[in-house]
Short mmCIF file of C-alpha atoms and ligand atoms in Angstrom, two decimals:
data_model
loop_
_atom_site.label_atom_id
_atom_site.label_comp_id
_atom_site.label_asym_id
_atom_site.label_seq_id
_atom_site.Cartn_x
_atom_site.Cartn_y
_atom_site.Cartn_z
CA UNK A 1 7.62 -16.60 -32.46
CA UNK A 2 9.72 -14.46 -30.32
CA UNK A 3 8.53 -15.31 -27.40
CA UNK A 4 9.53 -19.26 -27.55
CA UNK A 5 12.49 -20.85 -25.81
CA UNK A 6 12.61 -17.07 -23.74
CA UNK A 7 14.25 -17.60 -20.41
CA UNK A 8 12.28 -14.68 -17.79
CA UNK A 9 12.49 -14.88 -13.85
CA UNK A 10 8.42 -13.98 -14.03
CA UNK A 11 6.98 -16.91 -12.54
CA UNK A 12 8.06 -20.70 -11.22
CA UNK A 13 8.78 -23.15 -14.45
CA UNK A 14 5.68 -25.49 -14.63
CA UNK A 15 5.88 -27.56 -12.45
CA UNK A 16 5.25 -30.71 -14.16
CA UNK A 17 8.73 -30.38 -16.03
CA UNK A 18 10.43 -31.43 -12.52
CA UNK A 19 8.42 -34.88 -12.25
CA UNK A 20 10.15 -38.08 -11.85
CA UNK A 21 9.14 -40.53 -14.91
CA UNK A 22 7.25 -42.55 -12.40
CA UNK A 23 5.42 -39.56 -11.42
CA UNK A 24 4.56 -38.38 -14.50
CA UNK A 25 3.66 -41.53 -15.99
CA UNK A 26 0.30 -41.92 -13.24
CA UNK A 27 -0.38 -38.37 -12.93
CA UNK A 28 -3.54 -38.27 -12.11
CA UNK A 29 -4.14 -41.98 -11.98
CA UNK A 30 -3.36 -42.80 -8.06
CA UNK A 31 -5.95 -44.45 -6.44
CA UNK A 32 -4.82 -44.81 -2.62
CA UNK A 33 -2.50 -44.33 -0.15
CA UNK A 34 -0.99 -45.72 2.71
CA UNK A 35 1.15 -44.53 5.73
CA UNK A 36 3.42 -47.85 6.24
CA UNK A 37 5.15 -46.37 9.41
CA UNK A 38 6.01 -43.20 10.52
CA UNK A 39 7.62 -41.20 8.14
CA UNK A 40 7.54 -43.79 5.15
CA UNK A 41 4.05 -43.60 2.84
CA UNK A 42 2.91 -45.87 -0.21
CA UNK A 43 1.07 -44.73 -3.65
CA UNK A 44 -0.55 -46.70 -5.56
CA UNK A 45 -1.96 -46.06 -9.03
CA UNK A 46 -4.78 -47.54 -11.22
CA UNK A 47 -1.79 -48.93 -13.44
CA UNK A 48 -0.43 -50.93 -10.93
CA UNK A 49 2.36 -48.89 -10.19
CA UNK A 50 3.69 -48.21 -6.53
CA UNK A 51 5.80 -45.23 -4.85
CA UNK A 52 7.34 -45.47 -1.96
CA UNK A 53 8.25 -42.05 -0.38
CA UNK A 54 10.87 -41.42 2.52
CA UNK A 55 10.26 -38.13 4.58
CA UNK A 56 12.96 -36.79 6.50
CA UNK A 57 12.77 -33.16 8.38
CA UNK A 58 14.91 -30.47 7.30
CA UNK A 59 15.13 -26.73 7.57
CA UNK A 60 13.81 -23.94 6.44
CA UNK A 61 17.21 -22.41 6.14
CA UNK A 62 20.05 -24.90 4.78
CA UNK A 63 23.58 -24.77 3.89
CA UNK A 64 24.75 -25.41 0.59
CA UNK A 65 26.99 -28.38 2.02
CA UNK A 66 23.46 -30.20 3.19
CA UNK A 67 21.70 -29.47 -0.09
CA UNK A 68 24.26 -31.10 -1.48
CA UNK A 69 24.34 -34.35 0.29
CA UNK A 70 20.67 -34.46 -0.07
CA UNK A 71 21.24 -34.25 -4.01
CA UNK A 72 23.54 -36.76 -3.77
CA UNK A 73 21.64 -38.86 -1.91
CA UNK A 74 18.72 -38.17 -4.60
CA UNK A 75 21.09 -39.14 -7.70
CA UNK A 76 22.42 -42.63 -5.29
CA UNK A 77 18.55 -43.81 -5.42
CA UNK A 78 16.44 -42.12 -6.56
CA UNK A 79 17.39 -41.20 -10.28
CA UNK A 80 18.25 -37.71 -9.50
CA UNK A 81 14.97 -36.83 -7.87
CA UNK A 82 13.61 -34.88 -5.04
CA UNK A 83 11.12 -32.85 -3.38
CA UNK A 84 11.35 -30.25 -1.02
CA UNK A 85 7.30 -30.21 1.23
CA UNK A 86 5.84 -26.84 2.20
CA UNK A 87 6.41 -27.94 5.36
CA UNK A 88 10.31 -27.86 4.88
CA UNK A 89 10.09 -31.71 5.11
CA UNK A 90 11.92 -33.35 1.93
CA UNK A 91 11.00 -36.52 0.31
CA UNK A 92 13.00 -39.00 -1.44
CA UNK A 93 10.97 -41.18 -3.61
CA UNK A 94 11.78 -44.56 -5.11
CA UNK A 95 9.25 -46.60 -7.51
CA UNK A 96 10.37 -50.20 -6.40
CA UNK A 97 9.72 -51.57 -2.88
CA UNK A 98 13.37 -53.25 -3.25
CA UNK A 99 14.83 -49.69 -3.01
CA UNK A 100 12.89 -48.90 -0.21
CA UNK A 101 15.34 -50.56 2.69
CA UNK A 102 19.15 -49.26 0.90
CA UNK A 103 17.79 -45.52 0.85
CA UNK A 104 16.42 -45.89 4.37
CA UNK A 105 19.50 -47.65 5.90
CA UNK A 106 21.64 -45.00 4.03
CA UNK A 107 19.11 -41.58 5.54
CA UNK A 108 19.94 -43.65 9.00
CA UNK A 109 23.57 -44.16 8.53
CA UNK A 110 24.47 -40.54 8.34
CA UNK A 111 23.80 -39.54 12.28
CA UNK A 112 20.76 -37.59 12.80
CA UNK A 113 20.59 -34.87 9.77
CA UNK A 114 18.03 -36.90 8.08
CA UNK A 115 15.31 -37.64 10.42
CA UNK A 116 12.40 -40.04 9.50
CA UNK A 117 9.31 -38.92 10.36
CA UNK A 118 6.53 -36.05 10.11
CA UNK A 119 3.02 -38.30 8.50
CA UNK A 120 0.03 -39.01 10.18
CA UNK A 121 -0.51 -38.52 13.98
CA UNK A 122 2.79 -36.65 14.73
CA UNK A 123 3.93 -33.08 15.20
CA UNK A 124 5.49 -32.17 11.30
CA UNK A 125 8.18 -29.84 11.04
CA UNK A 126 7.27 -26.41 11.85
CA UNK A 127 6.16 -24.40 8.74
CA UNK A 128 7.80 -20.44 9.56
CA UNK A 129 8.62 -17.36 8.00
CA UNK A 130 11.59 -15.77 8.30
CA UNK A 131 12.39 -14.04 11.33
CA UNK A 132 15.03 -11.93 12.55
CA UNK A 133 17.60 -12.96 9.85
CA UNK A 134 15.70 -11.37 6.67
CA UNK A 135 12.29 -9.35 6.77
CA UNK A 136 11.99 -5.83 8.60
CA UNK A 137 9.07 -6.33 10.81
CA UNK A 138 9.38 -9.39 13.10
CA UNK A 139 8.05 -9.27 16.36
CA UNK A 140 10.68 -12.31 17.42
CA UNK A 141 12.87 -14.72 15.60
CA UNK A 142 11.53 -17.36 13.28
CA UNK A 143 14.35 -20.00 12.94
CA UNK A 144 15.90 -20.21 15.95
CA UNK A 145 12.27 -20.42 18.57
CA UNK A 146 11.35 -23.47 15.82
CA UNK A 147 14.69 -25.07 16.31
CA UNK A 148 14.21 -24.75 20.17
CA UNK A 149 10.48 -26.03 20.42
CA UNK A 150 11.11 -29.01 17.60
CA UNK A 151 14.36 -30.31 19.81
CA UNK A 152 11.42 -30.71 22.19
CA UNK A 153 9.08 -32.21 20.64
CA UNK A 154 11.41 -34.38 18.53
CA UNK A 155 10.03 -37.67 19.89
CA UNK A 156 6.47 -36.76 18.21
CA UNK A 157 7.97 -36.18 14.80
CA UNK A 158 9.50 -40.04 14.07
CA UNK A 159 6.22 -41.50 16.04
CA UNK A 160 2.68 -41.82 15.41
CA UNK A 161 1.52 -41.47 19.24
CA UNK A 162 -0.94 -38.26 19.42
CA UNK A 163 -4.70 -38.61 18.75
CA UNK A 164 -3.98 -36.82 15.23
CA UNK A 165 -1.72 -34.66 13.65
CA UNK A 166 -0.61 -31.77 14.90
CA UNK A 167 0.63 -28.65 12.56
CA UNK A 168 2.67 -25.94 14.69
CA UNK A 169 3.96 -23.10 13.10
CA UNK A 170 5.46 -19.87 13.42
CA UNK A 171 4.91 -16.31 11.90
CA UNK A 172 6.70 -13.83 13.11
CA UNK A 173 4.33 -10.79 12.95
CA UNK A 174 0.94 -10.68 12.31
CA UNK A 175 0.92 -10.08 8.73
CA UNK A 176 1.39 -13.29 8.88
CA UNK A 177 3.13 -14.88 5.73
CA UNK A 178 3.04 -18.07 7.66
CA UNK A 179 -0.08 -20.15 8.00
CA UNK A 180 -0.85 -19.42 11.74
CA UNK A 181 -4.27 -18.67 11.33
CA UNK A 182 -5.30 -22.80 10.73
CA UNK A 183 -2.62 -24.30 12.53
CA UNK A 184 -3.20 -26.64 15.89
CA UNK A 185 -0.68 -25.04 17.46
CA UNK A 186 0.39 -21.12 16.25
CA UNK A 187 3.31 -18.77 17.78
CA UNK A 188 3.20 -15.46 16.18
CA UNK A 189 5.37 -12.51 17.04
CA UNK A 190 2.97 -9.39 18.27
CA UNK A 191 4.35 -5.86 18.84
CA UNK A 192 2.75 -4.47 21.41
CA UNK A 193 4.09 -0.68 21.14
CA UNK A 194 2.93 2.22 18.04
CA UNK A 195 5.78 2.87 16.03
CA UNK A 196 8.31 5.43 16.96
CA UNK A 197 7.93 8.23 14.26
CA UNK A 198 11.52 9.85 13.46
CA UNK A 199 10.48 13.20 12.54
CA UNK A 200 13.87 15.15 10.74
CA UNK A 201 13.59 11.63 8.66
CA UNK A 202 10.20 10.92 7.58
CA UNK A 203 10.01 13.67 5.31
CA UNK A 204 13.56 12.65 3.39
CA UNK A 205 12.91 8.73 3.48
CA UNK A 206 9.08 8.44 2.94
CA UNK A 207 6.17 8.62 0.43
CA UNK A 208 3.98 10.66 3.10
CA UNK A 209 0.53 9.66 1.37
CA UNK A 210 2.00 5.96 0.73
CA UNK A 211 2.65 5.74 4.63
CA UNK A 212 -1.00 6.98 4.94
CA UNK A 213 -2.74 4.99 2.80
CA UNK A 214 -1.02 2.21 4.07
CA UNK A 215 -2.41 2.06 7.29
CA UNK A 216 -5.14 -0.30 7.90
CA UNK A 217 -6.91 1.03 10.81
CA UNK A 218 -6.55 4.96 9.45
CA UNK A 219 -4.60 5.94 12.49
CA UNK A 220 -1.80 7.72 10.69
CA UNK A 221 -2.45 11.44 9.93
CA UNK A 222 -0.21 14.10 8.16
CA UNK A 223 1.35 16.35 10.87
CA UNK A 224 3.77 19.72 10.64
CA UNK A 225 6.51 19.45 13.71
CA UNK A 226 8.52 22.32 13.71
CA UNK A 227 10.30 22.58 10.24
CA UNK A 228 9.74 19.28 9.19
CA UNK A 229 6.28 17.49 6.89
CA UNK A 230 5.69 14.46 8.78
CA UNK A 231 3.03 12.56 10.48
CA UNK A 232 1.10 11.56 13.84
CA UNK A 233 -0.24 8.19 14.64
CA UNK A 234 -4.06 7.77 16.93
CA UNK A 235 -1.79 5.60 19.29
CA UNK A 236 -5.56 3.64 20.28
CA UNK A 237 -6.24 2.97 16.26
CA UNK A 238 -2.75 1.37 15.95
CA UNK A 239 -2.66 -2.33 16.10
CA UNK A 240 1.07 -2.83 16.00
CA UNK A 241 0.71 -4.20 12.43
CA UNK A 242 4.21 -2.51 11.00
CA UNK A 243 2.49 -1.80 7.51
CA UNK A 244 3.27 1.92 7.95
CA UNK A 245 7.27 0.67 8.55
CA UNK A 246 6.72 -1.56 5.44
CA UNK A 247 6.51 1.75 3.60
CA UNK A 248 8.40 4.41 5.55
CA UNK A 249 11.57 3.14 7.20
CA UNK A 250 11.56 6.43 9.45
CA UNK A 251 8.98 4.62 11.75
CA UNK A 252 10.04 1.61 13.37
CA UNK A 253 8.17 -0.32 16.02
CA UNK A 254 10.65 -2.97 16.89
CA UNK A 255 10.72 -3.01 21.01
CA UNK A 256 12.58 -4.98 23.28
CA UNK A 257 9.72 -4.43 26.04
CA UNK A 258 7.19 -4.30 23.79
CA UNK A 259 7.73 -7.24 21.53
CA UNK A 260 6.80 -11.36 22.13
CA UNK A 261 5.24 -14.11 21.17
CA UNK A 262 0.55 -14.84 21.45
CA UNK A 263 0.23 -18.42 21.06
CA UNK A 264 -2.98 -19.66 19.34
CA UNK A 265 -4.33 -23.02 19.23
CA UNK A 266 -7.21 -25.00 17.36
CA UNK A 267 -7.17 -23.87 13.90
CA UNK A 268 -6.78 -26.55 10.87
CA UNK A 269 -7.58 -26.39 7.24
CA UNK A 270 -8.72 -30.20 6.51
CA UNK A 271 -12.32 -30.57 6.14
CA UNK A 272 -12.14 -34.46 7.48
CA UNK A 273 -15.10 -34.67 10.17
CA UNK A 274 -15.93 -31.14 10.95
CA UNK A 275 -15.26 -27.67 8.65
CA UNK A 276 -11.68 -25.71 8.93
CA UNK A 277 -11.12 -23.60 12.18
CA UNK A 278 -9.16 -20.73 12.65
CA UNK A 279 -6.48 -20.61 15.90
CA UNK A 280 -7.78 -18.99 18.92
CA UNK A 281 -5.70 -16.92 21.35
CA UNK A 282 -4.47 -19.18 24.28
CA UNK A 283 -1.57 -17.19 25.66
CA UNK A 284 -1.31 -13.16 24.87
CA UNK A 285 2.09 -12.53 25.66
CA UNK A 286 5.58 -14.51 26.35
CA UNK A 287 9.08 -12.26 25.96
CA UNK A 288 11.45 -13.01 23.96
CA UNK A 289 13.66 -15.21 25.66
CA UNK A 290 16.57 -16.20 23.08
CA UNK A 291 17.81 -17.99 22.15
CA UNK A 292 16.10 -20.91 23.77
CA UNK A 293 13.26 -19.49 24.48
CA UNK A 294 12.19 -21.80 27.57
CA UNK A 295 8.68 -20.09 28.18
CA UNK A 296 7.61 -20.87 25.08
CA UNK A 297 9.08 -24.04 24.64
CA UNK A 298 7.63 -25.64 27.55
CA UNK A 299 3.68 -23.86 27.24
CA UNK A 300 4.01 -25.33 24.07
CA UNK A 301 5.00 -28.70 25.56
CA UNK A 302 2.10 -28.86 28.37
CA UNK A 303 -0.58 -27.48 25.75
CA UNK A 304 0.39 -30.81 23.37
CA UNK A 305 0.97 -32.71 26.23
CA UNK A 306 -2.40 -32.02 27.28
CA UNK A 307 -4.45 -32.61 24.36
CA UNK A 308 -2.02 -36.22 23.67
CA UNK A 309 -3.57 -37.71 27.03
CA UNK A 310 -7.35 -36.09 27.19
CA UNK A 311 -8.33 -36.16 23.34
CA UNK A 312 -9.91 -39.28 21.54
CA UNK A 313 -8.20 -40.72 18.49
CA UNK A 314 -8.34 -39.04 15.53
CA UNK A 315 -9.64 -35.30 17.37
CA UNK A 316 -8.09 -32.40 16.02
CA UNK A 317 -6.71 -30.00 18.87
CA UNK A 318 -9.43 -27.78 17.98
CA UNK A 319 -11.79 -30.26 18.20
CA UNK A 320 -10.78 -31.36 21.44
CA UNK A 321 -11.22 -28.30 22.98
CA UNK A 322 -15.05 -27.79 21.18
CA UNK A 323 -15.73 -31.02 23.07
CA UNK A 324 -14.53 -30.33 26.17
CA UNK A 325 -14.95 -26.64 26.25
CA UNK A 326 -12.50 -23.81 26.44
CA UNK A 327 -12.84 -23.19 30.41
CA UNK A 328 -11.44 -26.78 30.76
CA UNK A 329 -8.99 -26.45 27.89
CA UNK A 330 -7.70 -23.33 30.71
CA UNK A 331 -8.02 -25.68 33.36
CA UNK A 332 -6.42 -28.87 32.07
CA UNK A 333 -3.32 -26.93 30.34
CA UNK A 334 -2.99 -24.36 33.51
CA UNK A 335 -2.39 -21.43 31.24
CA UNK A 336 -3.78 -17.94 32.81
CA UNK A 337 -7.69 -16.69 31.47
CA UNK A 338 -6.92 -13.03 30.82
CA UNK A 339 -8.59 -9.83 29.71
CA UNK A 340 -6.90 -10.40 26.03
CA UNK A 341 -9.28 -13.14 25.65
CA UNK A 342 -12.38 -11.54 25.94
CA UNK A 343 -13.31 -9.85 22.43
CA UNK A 344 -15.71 -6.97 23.69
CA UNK A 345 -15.47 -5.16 20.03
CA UNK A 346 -19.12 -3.73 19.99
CA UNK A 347 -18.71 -0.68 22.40
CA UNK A 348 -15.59 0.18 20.74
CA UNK A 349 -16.18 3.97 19.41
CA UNK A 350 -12.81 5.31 19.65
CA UNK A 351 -10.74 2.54 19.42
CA UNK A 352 -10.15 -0.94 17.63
CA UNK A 353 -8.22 -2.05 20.23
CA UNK A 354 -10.90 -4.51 21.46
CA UNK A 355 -10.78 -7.75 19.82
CA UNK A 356 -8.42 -10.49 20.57
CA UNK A 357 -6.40 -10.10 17.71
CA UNK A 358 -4.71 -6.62 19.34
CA UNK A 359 -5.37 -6.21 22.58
CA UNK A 360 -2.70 -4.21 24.47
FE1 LIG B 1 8.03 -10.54 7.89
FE2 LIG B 1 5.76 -10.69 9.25
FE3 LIG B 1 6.35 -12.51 7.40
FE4 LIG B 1 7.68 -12.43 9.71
S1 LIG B 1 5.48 -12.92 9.42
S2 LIG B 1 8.56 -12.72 7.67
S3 LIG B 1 7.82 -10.23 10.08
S4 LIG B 1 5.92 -10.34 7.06
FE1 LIG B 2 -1.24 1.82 11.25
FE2 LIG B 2 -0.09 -0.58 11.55
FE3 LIG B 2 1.41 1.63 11.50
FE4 LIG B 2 -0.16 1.15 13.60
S1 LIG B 2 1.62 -0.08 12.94
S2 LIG B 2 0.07 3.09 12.55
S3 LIG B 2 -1.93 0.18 12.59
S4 LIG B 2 0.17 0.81 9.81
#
């Protein structure tokens, strides 16, 4: 067979080849689990067996230095094992309650890079994408507006003290490869502006049809200026999405003016009590403001804030605000009711530019 032992890049390795022994021995066999204080959980299998797992935040973006103190720290005790969360959390995991106290003293002994924290009713770290250091179409930065807001809200990551968890994160545009559609608490980048279309370069750079087709709404036409085959874009179609820039680098939409950050609220994707909710729009527009961003940081603030002292134990943002409705979610947080908020999509003939989701 040809094909056996044939290293590809198509595809992650399985993951099962990257479980600890313990894991793999009572795969599939855990019967409960337990958070034992913040940051620090129990499993517990139908063997008898018990896992104690340490969760310390992280980043998204690391250096290779920290990567490898958190690999040595994984060989000192933990047999040379780690895991790295979707939530950029990472989790050292020992299978003897003895080893529990050593690793933890040793994550606290080594000043504040490996903070404890981020189960049950806390703020996690912020799941984001990736911002103004690596993809073409961000509205705002990624890394450095989650690094502002989670220095905030750091006391809520090591302690168990809201009504529930809370899951912020970040996408930077609205083609959203984060998971701001179902989070508590969203920030996602919007353009507000059509692309600029560079006409002496579309025609050299671009796959005219491609740059078509590509367009969601259909606002992109083929268009003749002067000498050059190019295109023209039904400015009240457009919904600042940046697909057309995905595919034709000759039309760029990036805007100092133009671009910010909508923050959304309300949206989880646990079915515990009620069914998943999509986010909502709670705030249309805040600039960019790097790199501390203190508009955001501080809506952001009074919005949690908010929901920690008026919602009942174990109520979801979301569901908070179905209980108490959204005119006194406006009221208790202070943030401005606006024309953005109001989806009046049904009269829309000409123009898509009615629903919440693009509204400038
Ligand atoms: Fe790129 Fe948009 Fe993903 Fe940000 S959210 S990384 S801009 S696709
Ligand atoms: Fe179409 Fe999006 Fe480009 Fe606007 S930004 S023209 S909606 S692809």
């Amino acid at each position: 067979d040809i094909m056996k032992d044939r290293l590809t890049d198509i595809g992650p390795p399985k993951y099962d080849k990257f479980f600890p022994p313990f894991i793999k021995d009572n795969y599939g066999k855990w019967k409960y689990h337990e958070i034992l204080e913040p940051g620090v959980l129990v499993h517990v299998s139908e063997t008898g067996a018990e896992v104690y797992t340490v969760r310390v935040g992280a980043a998204r973006l690391m250096s290779v230095d920290l990567i490898r103190e958190i690999c040595d720290i994984a060989d000192k005790h933990c047999g040379g094992y780690v895991r790295w969360t979707t939530r950029n959390n990472v989790e050292f995991m020992v299978d003897d309650k003895s080893k529990l106290k050593p690793l933890m003293d040793d994550l606290k002994s080594r000043g504040n890079w490996f903070p404890i924290g981020g189960t049950g009713a806390s703020v996690t770290n912020i799941v984001h994408t990736q911002g103004w250091v690596h993809c073409h179409t961000p509205a705002i930065d990624a890394s450095g507006i989650v690094k502002a807001v989670m220095d905030e809200l750091f006391e809520y990551f090591g302690s168990h003290k809201l009504p529930a968890q809370v899951r912020i994160s970040l996408a930077c545009c609205l083609n959203m490869c984060g998971a701001v559609h179902c989070s508590d608490i969203a920030i996602l980048g919007v353009h507000r502006k059509p692309p600029i279309i560079e006409h002496e370069r579309v025609q050299n750079v671009c796959e005219i049809p491609l740059v078509i087709a590509a367009c969601p709404t259909a606002a992109i036409k083929p268009k003749k200026v002067g000498d050059y085959k190019s295109v023209e874009i039904n400015e009240n179609r457009c919904m600042f999405c940046g697909n057309c820039y995905t595919m034709c680098p000759a039309l760029p939409l990036a805007d100092g003016e133009g671009d910010g950050i909508a923050l959304w609220v309300g949206g989880k994707v646990s079915n515990s009590r009620v069914p998943p909710m999509f986010s909502k729009l709670a705030v249309p527009y805040i600039p960019n403001e790097p790199p501390r961003w203190p508009t955001t940081v501080q809506t952001i603030k009074k919005i949690l804030e908010t929901y920690a002292s008026d919602a009942r134990r174990y109520e979801r943002v979301g569901e908070w605000i179905e209980r108490i409705g959204w005119e006194r979610f406006f009221e208790k947080t202070g943030l401005e009711f606006r024309h953005e908020h109001i989806d009046d999509y049904r009269l829309a003939m000409t123009t898509w530019r009615t629903t919440t989701q693009f509204k400038f």
